[in-house]
Tab-separated table of C-alpha atoms and ligand atoms in Angstrom:
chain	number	residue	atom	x	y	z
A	1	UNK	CA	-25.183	-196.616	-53.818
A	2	UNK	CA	-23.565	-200.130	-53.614
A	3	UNK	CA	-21.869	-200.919	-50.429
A	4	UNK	CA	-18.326	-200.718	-52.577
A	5	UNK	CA	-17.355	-199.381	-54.892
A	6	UNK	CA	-16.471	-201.694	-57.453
A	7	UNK	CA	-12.822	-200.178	-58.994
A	8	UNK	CA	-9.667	-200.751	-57.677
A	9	UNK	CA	-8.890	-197.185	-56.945
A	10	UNK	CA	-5.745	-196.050	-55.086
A	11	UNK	CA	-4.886	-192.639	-53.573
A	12	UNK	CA	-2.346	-190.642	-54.882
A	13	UNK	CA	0.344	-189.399	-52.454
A	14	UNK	CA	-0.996	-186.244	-50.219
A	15	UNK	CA	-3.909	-185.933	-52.258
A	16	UNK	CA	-6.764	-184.249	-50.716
A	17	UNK	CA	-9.959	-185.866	-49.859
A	18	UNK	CA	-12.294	-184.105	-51.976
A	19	UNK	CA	-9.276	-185.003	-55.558
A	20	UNK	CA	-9.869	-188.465	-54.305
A	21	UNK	CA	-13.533	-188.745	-54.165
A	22	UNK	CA	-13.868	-186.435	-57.638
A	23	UNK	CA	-11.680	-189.372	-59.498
A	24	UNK	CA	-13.678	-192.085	-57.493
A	25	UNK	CA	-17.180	-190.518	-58.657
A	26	UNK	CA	-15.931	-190.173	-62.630
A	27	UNK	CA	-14.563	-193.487	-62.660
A	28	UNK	CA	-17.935	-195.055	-60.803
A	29	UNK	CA	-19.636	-192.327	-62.807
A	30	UNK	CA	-21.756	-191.188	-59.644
A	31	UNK	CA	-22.585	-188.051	-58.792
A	32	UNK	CA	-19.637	-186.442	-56.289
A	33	UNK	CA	-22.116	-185.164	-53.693
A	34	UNK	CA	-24.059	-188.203	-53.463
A	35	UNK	CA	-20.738	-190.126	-52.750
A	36	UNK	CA	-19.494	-187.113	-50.431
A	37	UNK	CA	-22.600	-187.636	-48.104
A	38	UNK	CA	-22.081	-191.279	-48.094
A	39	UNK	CA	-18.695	-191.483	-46.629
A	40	UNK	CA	-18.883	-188.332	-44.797
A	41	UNK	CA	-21.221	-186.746	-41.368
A	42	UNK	CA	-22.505	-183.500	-39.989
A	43	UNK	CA	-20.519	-181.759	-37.581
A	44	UNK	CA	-22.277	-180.789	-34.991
A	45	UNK	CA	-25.494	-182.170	-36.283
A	46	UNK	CA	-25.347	-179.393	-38.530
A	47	UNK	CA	-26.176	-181.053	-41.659
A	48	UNK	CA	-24.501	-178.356	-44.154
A	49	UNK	CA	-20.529	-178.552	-42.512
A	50	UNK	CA	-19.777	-182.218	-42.917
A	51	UNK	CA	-16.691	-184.014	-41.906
A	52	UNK	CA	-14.807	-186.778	-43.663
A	53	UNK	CA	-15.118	-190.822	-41.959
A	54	UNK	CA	-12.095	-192.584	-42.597
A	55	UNK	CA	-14.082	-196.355	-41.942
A	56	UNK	CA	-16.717	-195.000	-44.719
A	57	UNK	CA	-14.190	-194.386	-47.116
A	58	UNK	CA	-12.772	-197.405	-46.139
A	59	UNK	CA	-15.689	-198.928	-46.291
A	60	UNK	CA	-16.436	-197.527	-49.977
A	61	UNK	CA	-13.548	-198.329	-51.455
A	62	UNK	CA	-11.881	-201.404	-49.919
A	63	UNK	CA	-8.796	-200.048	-48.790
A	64	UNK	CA	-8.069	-200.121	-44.802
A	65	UNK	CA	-8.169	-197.122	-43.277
A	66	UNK	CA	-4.312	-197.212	-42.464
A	67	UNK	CA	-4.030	-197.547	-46.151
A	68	UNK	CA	-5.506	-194.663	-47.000
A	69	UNK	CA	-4.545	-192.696	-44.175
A	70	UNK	CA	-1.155	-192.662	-45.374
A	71	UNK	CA	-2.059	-190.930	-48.454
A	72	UNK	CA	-4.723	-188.888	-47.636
A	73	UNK	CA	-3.468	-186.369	-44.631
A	74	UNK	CA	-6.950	-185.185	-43.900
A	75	UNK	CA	-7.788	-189.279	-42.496
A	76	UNK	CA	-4.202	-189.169	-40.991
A	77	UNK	CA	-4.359	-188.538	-37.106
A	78	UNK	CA	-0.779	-187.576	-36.595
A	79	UNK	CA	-0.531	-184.960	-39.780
A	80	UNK	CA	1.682	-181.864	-38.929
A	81	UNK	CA	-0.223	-179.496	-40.470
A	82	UNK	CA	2.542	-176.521	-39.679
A	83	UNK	CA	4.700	-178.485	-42.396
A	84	UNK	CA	2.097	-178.482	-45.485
A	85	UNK	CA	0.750	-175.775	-47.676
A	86	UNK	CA	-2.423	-174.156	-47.039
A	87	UNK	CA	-3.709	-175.315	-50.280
A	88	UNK	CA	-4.326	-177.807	-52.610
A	89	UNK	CA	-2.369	-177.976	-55.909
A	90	UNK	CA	-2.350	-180.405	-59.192
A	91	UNK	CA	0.173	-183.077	-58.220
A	92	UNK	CA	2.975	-183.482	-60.888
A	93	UNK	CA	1.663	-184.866	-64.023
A	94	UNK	CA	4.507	-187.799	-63.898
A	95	UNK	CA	4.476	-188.423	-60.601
A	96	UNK	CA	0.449	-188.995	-61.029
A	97	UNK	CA	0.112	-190.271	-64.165
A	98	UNK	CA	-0.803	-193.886	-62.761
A	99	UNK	CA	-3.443	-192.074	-61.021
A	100	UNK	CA	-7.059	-192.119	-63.501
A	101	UNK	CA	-9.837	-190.349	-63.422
A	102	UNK	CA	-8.670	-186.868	-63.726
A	103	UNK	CA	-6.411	-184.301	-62.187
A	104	UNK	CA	-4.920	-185.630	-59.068
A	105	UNK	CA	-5.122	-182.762	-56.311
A	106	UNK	CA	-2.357	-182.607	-53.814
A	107	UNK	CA	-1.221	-180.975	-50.648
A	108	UNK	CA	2.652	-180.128	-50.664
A	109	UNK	CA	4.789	-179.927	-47.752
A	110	UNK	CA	6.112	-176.127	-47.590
A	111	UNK	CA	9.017	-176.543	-49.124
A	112	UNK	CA	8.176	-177.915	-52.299
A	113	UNK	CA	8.806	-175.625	-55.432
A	114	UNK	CA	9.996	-178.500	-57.853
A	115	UNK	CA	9.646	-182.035	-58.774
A	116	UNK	CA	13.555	-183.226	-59.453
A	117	UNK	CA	12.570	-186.825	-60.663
A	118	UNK	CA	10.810	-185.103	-63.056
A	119	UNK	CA	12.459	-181.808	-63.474
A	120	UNK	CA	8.728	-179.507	-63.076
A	121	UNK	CA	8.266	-176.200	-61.609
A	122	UNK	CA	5.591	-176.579	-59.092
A	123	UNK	CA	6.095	-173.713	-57.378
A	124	UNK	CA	3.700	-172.028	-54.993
A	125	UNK	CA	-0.011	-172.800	-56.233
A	126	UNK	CA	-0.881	-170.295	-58.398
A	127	UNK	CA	-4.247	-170.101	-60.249
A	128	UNK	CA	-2.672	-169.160	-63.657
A	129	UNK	CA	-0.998	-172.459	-63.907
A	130	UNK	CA	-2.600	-174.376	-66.150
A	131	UNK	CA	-0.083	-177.061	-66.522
A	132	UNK	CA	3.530	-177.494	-64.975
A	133	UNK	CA	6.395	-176.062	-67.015
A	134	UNK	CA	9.994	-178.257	-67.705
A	135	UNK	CA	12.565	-177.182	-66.610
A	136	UNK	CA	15.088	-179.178	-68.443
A	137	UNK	CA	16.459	-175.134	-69.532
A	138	UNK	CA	16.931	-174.262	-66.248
A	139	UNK	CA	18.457	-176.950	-64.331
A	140	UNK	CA	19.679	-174.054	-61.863
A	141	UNK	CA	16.046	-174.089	-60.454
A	142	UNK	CA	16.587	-178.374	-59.852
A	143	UNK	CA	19.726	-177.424	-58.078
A	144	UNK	CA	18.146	-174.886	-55.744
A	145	UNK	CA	15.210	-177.019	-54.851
A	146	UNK	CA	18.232	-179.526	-53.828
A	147	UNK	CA	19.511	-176.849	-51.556
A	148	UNK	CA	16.410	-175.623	-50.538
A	149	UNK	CA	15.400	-179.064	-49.093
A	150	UNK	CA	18.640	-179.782	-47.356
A	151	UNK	CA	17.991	-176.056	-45.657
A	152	UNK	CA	14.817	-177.883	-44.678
A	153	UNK	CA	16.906	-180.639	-43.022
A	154	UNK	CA	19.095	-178.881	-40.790
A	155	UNK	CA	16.748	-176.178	-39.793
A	156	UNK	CA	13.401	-177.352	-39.931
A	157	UNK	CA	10.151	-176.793	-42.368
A	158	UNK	CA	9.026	-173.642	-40.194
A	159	UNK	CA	12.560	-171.751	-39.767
A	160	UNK	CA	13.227	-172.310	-43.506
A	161	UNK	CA	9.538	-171.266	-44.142
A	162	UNK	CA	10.099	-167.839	-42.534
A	163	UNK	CA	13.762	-166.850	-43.940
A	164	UNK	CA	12.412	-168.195	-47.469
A	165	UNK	CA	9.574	-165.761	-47.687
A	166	UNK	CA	11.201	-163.008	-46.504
A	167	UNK	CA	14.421	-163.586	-48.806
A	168	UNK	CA	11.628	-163.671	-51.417
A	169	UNK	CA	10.565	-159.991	-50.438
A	170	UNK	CA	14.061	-159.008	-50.346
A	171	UNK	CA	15.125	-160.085	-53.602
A	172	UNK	CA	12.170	-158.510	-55.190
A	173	UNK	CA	12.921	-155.104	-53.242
A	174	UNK	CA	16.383	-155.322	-54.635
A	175	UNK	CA	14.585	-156.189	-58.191
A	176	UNK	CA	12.648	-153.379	-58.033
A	177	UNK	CA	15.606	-150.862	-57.267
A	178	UNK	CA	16.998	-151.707	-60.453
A	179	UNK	CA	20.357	-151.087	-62.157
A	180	UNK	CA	22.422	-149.315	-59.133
A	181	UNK	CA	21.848	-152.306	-57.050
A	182	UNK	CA	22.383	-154.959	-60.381
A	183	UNK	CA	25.917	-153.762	-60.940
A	184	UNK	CA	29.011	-155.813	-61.277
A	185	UNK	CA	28.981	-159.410	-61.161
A	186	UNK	CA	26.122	-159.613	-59.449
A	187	UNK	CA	23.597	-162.700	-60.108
A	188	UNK	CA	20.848	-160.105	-59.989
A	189	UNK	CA	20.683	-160.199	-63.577
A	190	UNK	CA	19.984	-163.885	-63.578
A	191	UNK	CA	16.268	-162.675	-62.675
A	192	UNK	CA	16.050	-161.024	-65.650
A	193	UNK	CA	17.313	-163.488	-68.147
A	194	UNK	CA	15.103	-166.416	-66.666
A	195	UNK	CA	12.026	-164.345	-66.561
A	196	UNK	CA	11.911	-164.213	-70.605
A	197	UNK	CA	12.591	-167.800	-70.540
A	198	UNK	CA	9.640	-168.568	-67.992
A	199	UNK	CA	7.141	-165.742	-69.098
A	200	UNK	CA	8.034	-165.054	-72.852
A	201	UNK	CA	7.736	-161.315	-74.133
A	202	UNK	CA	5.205	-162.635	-76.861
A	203	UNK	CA	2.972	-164.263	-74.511
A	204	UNK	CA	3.320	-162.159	-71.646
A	205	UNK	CA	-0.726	-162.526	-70.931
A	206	UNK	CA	-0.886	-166.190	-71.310
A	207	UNK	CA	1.816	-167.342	-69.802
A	208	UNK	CA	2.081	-164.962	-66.836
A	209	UNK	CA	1.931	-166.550	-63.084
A	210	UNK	CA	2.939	-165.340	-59.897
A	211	UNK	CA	4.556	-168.849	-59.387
A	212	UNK	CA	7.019	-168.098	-62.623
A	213	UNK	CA	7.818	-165.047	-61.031
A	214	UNK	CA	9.351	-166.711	-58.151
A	215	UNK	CA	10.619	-169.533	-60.124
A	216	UNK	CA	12.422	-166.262	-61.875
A	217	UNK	CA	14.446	-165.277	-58.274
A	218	UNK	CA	14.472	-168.977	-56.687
A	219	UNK	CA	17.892	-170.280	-56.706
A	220	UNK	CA	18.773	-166.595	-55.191
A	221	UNK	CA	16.302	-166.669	-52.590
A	222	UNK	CA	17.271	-170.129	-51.123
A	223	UNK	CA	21.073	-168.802	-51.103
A	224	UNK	CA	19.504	-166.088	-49.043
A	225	UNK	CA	17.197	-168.433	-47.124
A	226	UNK	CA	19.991	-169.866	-46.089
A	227	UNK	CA	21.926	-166.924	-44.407
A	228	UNK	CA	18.671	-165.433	-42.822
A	229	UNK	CA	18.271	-169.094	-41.000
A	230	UNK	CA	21.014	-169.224	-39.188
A	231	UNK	CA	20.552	-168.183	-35.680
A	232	UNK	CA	24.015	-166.948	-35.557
A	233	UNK	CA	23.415	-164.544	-38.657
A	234	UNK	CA	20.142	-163.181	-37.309
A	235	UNK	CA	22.093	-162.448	-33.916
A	236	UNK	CA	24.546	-160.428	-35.439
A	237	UNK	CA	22.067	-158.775	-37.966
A	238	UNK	CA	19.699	-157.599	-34.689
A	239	UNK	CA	22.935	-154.802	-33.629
A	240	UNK	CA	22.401	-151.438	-35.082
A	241	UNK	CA	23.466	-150.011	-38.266
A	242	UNK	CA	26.143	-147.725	-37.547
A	243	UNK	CA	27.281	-149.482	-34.371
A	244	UNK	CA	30.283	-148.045	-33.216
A	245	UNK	CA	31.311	-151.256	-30.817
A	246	UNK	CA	30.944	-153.805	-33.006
A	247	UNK	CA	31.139	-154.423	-37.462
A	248	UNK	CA	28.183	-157.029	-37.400
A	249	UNK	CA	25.566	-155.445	-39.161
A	250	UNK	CA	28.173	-154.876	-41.772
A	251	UNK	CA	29.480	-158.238	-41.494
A	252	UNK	CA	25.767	-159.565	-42.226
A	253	UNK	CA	25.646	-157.306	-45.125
A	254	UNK	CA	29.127	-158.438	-46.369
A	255	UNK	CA	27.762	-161.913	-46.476
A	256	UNK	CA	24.585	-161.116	-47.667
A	257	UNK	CA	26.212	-159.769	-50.555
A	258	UNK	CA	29.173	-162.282	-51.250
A	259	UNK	CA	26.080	-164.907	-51.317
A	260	UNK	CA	25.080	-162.627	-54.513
A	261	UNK	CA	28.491	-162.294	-56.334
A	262	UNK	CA	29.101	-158.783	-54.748
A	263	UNK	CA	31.981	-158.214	-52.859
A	264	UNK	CA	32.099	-155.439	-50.024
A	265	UNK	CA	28.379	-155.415	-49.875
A	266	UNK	CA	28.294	-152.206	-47.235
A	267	UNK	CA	24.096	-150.709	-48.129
A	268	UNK	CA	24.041	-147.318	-46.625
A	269	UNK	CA	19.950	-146.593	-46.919
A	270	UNK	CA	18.395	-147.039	-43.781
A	271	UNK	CA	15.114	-148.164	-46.120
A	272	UNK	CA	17.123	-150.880	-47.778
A	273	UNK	CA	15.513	-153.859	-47.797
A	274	UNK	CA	18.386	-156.211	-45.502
A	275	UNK	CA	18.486	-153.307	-43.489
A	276	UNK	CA	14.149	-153.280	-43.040
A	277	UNK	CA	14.491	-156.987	-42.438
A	278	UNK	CA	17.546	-156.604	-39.666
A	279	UNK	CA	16.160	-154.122	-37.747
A	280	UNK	CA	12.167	-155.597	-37.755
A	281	UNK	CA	12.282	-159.504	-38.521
A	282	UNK	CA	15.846	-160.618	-37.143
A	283	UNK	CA	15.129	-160.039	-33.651
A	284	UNK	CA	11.217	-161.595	-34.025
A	285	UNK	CA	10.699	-165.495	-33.901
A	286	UNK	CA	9.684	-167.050	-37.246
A	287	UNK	CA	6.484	-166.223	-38.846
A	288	UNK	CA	3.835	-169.161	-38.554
A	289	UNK	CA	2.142	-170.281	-41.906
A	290	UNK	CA	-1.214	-170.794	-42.190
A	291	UNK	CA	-2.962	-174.408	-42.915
A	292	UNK	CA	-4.968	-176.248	-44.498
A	293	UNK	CA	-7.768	-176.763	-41.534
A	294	UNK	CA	-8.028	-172.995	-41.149
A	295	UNK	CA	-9.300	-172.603	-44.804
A	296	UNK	CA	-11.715	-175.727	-44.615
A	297	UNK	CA	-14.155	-174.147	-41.489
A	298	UNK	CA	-17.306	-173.675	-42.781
A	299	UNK	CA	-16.974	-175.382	-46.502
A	300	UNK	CA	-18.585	-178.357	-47.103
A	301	UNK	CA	-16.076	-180.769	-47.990
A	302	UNK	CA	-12.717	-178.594	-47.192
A	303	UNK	CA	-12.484	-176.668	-50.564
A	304	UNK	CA	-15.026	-174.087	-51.916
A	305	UNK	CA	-17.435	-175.185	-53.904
A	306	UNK	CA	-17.272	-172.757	-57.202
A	307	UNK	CA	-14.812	-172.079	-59.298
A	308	UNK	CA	-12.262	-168.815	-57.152
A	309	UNK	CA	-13.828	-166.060	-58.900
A	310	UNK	CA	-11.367	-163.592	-56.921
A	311	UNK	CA	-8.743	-165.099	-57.696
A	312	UNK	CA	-9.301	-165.286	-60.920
A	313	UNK	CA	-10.637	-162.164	-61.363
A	314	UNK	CA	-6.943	-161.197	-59.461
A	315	UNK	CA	-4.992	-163.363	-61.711
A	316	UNK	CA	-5.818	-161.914	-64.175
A	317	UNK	CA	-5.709	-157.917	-63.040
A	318	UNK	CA	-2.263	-158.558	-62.164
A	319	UNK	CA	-1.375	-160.651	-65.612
A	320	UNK	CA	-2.977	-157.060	-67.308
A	321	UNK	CA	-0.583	-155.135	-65.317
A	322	UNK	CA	2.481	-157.270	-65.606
A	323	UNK	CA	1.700	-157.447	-69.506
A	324	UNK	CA	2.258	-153.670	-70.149
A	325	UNK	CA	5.842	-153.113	-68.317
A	326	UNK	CA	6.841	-156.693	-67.157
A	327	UNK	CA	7.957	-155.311	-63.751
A	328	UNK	CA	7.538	-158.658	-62.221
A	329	UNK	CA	9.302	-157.314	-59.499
A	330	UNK	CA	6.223	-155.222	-58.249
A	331	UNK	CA	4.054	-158.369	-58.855
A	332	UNK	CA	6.072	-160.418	-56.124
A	333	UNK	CA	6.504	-157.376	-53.418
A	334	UNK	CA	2.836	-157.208	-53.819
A	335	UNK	CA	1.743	-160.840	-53.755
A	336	UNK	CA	0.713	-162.417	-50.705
A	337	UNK	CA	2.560	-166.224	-50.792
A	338	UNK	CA	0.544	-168.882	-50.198
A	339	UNK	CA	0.615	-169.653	-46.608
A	340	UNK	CA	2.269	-166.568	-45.484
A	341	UNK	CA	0.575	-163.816	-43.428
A	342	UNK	CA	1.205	-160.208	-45.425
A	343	UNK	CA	3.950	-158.363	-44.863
A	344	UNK	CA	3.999	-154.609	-45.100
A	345	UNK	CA	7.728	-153.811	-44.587
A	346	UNK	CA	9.243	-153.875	-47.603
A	347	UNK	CA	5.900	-152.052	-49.441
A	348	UNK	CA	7.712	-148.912	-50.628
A	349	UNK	CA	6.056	-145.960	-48.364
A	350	UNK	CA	4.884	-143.114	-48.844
A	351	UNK	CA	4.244	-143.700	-52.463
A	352	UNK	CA	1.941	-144.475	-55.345
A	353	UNK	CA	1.194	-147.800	-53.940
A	354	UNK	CA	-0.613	-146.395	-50.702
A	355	UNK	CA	-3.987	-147.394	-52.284
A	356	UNK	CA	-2.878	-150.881	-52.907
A	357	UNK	CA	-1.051	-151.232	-49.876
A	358	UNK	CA	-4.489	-150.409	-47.663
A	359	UNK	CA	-6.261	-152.960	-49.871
A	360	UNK	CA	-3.670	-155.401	-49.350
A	361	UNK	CA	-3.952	-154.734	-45.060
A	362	UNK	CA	-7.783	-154.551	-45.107
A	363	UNK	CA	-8.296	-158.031	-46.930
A	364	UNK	CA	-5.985	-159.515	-44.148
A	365	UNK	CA	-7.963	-158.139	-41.690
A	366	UNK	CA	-10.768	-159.885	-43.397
A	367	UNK	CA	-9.760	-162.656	-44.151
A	368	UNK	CA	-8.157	-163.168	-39.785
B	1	ZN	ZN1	7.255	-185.802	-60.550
């Protein structure tokens, strides 16, 4: 190996180590592993978990290590892990088309489910996505993402984090129920519409990802995001259904609703699923989400080395299922998000999903 490397190549923004050194060692054409010994060391003096040296890379490629560090997040000492995803995805193709060598791999902050400038659904990283999708149909998506990050603003990536997810869960719950909860003027049938425009009918198999699915109830689940937030919301959601003293869990559900189109939104089942989220996750504090450093212990250079077999092997189990009925709303209830620990109370019980629901809890128990 020469002492630098002798191409003038940049890092893309948030672009994991490993993306970085992959484009480095096709555009040197070296061999990756030779170049990831030389700019990393052992931890521990344990010569198979190695550790990333910002001076070698600096070193390597000619950039300072400030440079770089402002980039790369795993060389940046001050990174707030909390705030970005637990794993890499592919960067948007615009936004890293000045970036050669191949496909620029990137860590998001949480909050990140489209590119504006460029009008892409990123979404949540998915391993069915093969490339981004435009949304130049659904502009709706744009706007939410608009919302979603000025959510982010007021409240903060890890409040936003939690009421996001679980407005996720909630929408699909309400999916699920079907037509005597889509009455009305409700914008439940939104979800619907944009799921044939983001997973067409005749290419269910192909084009099915759980990040479309999302993309499907989005703009919903950030107006929902944004009532679960607010600490004055979650107060009044935490008194008891049926209170005879005071109206707030009906005033919660009022708003709830009026956020959806639906006026006089008054749920009676105890097992609906604002109700399940009131009485267990109002009163809790936010849910934490995992990061990045968790995943890396033990890998060589932060991501595993083979292709995700599991995944994959998942992605497409769940693109067989989804192809037969399209009830995309049992994919999402059922899908652990990226980042987010699972969450068993909105899994219909006792029920035909038992089986699924016990897999679901014993891979998390794993996987702790
Ligand atoms: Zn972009």
């Amino acid at each position: 190996m020469p002492r630098r490397l002798p191409l003038a190549v940049p890092p893309a923004a948030g672009e994991t180590v490993k993306s970085y050194l992959m484009r480095l060692a096709t555009l040197h054409d070296v061999i990756y592993g030779e170049l990831w010994i030389w700019v990393s060391t052992p931890i521990d003096g344990d010569p198979k978990r190695r550790i990333i040296v910002g001076q070698r890379l600096a070193d390597a490629t000619g950039y300072p290590p400030d440079h770089l560090a402002k980039a790369l997040p795993e060389l940046a000492p001050d990174t707030e892990w909390l705030h970005l995803r637990d794993s890499p995805q592919p960067a948007c193709p615009r936004c890293s088309a000045r970036h050669p060598g191949g496909a620029v791999m990137r860590l998001f902050p949480l909050h990140a489910y489209a590119c504006r400038r460029h009008r892409y659904w990123l979404g949540p990283p998915d391993v069915g996505e093969d490339s981004y999708r435009r949304l130049d149909d659904l502009p709706v998506l744009l706007a939410a993402q608009r919302k979603h990050a000025r959510l982010v603003h007021t409240w903060g990536p890890i409040p936003v984090f939690d009421a996001l997810i679980h407005a996720f869960k909630i929408s699909s719950v309400l999916w699920k129920r079907g037509p005597e909860e889509t009455f009305g003027h409700s914008r439940w049938w939104h979800w619907d519409q944009r799921l044939d425009q983001l997973i067409p009918k005749k290419n269910s198999r192909n084009a099915f990802s759980h990040s479309r699915c999302y993309a499907a109830v989005y703009p919903e689940a950030v107006t929902i995001a944004g009532l679960l937030v607010r600490p004055i919301w979650r107060a009044r959601a935490t008194f008891p259904l049926g209170d005879p003293d005071t109206d707030h869990r009906w005033d919660f559900t009022c708003e709830f609703g009026r956020r959806l189109g639906l006026d006089d939104y008054y749920p009676e089942d105890q097992k609906h699923p604002v109700h399940l989220w009131a009485d267990q996750h109002a009163p809790r504090p936010w849910l934490i989400p995992t990061t990045f450093p968790e995943h890396r212990v033990g890998s060589i250079d932060g991501v595993s080395p083979g292709p995700p077999v599991r995944a994959l092997r998942k992605h497409h189990q769940a693109a067989r299922y989804f192809t037969g009925k399209r009830h995309a709303a049992n994919t999402l209830i059922y899908h652990q998000h990226p980042g987010a620990p699972v969450i068993e109370t909105y899994y219909p019980r006792p029920g035909p999903y038992a089986r699924q629901r016990m897999r679901l809890a014993a891979e998390a128990a794993q996987e702790r």
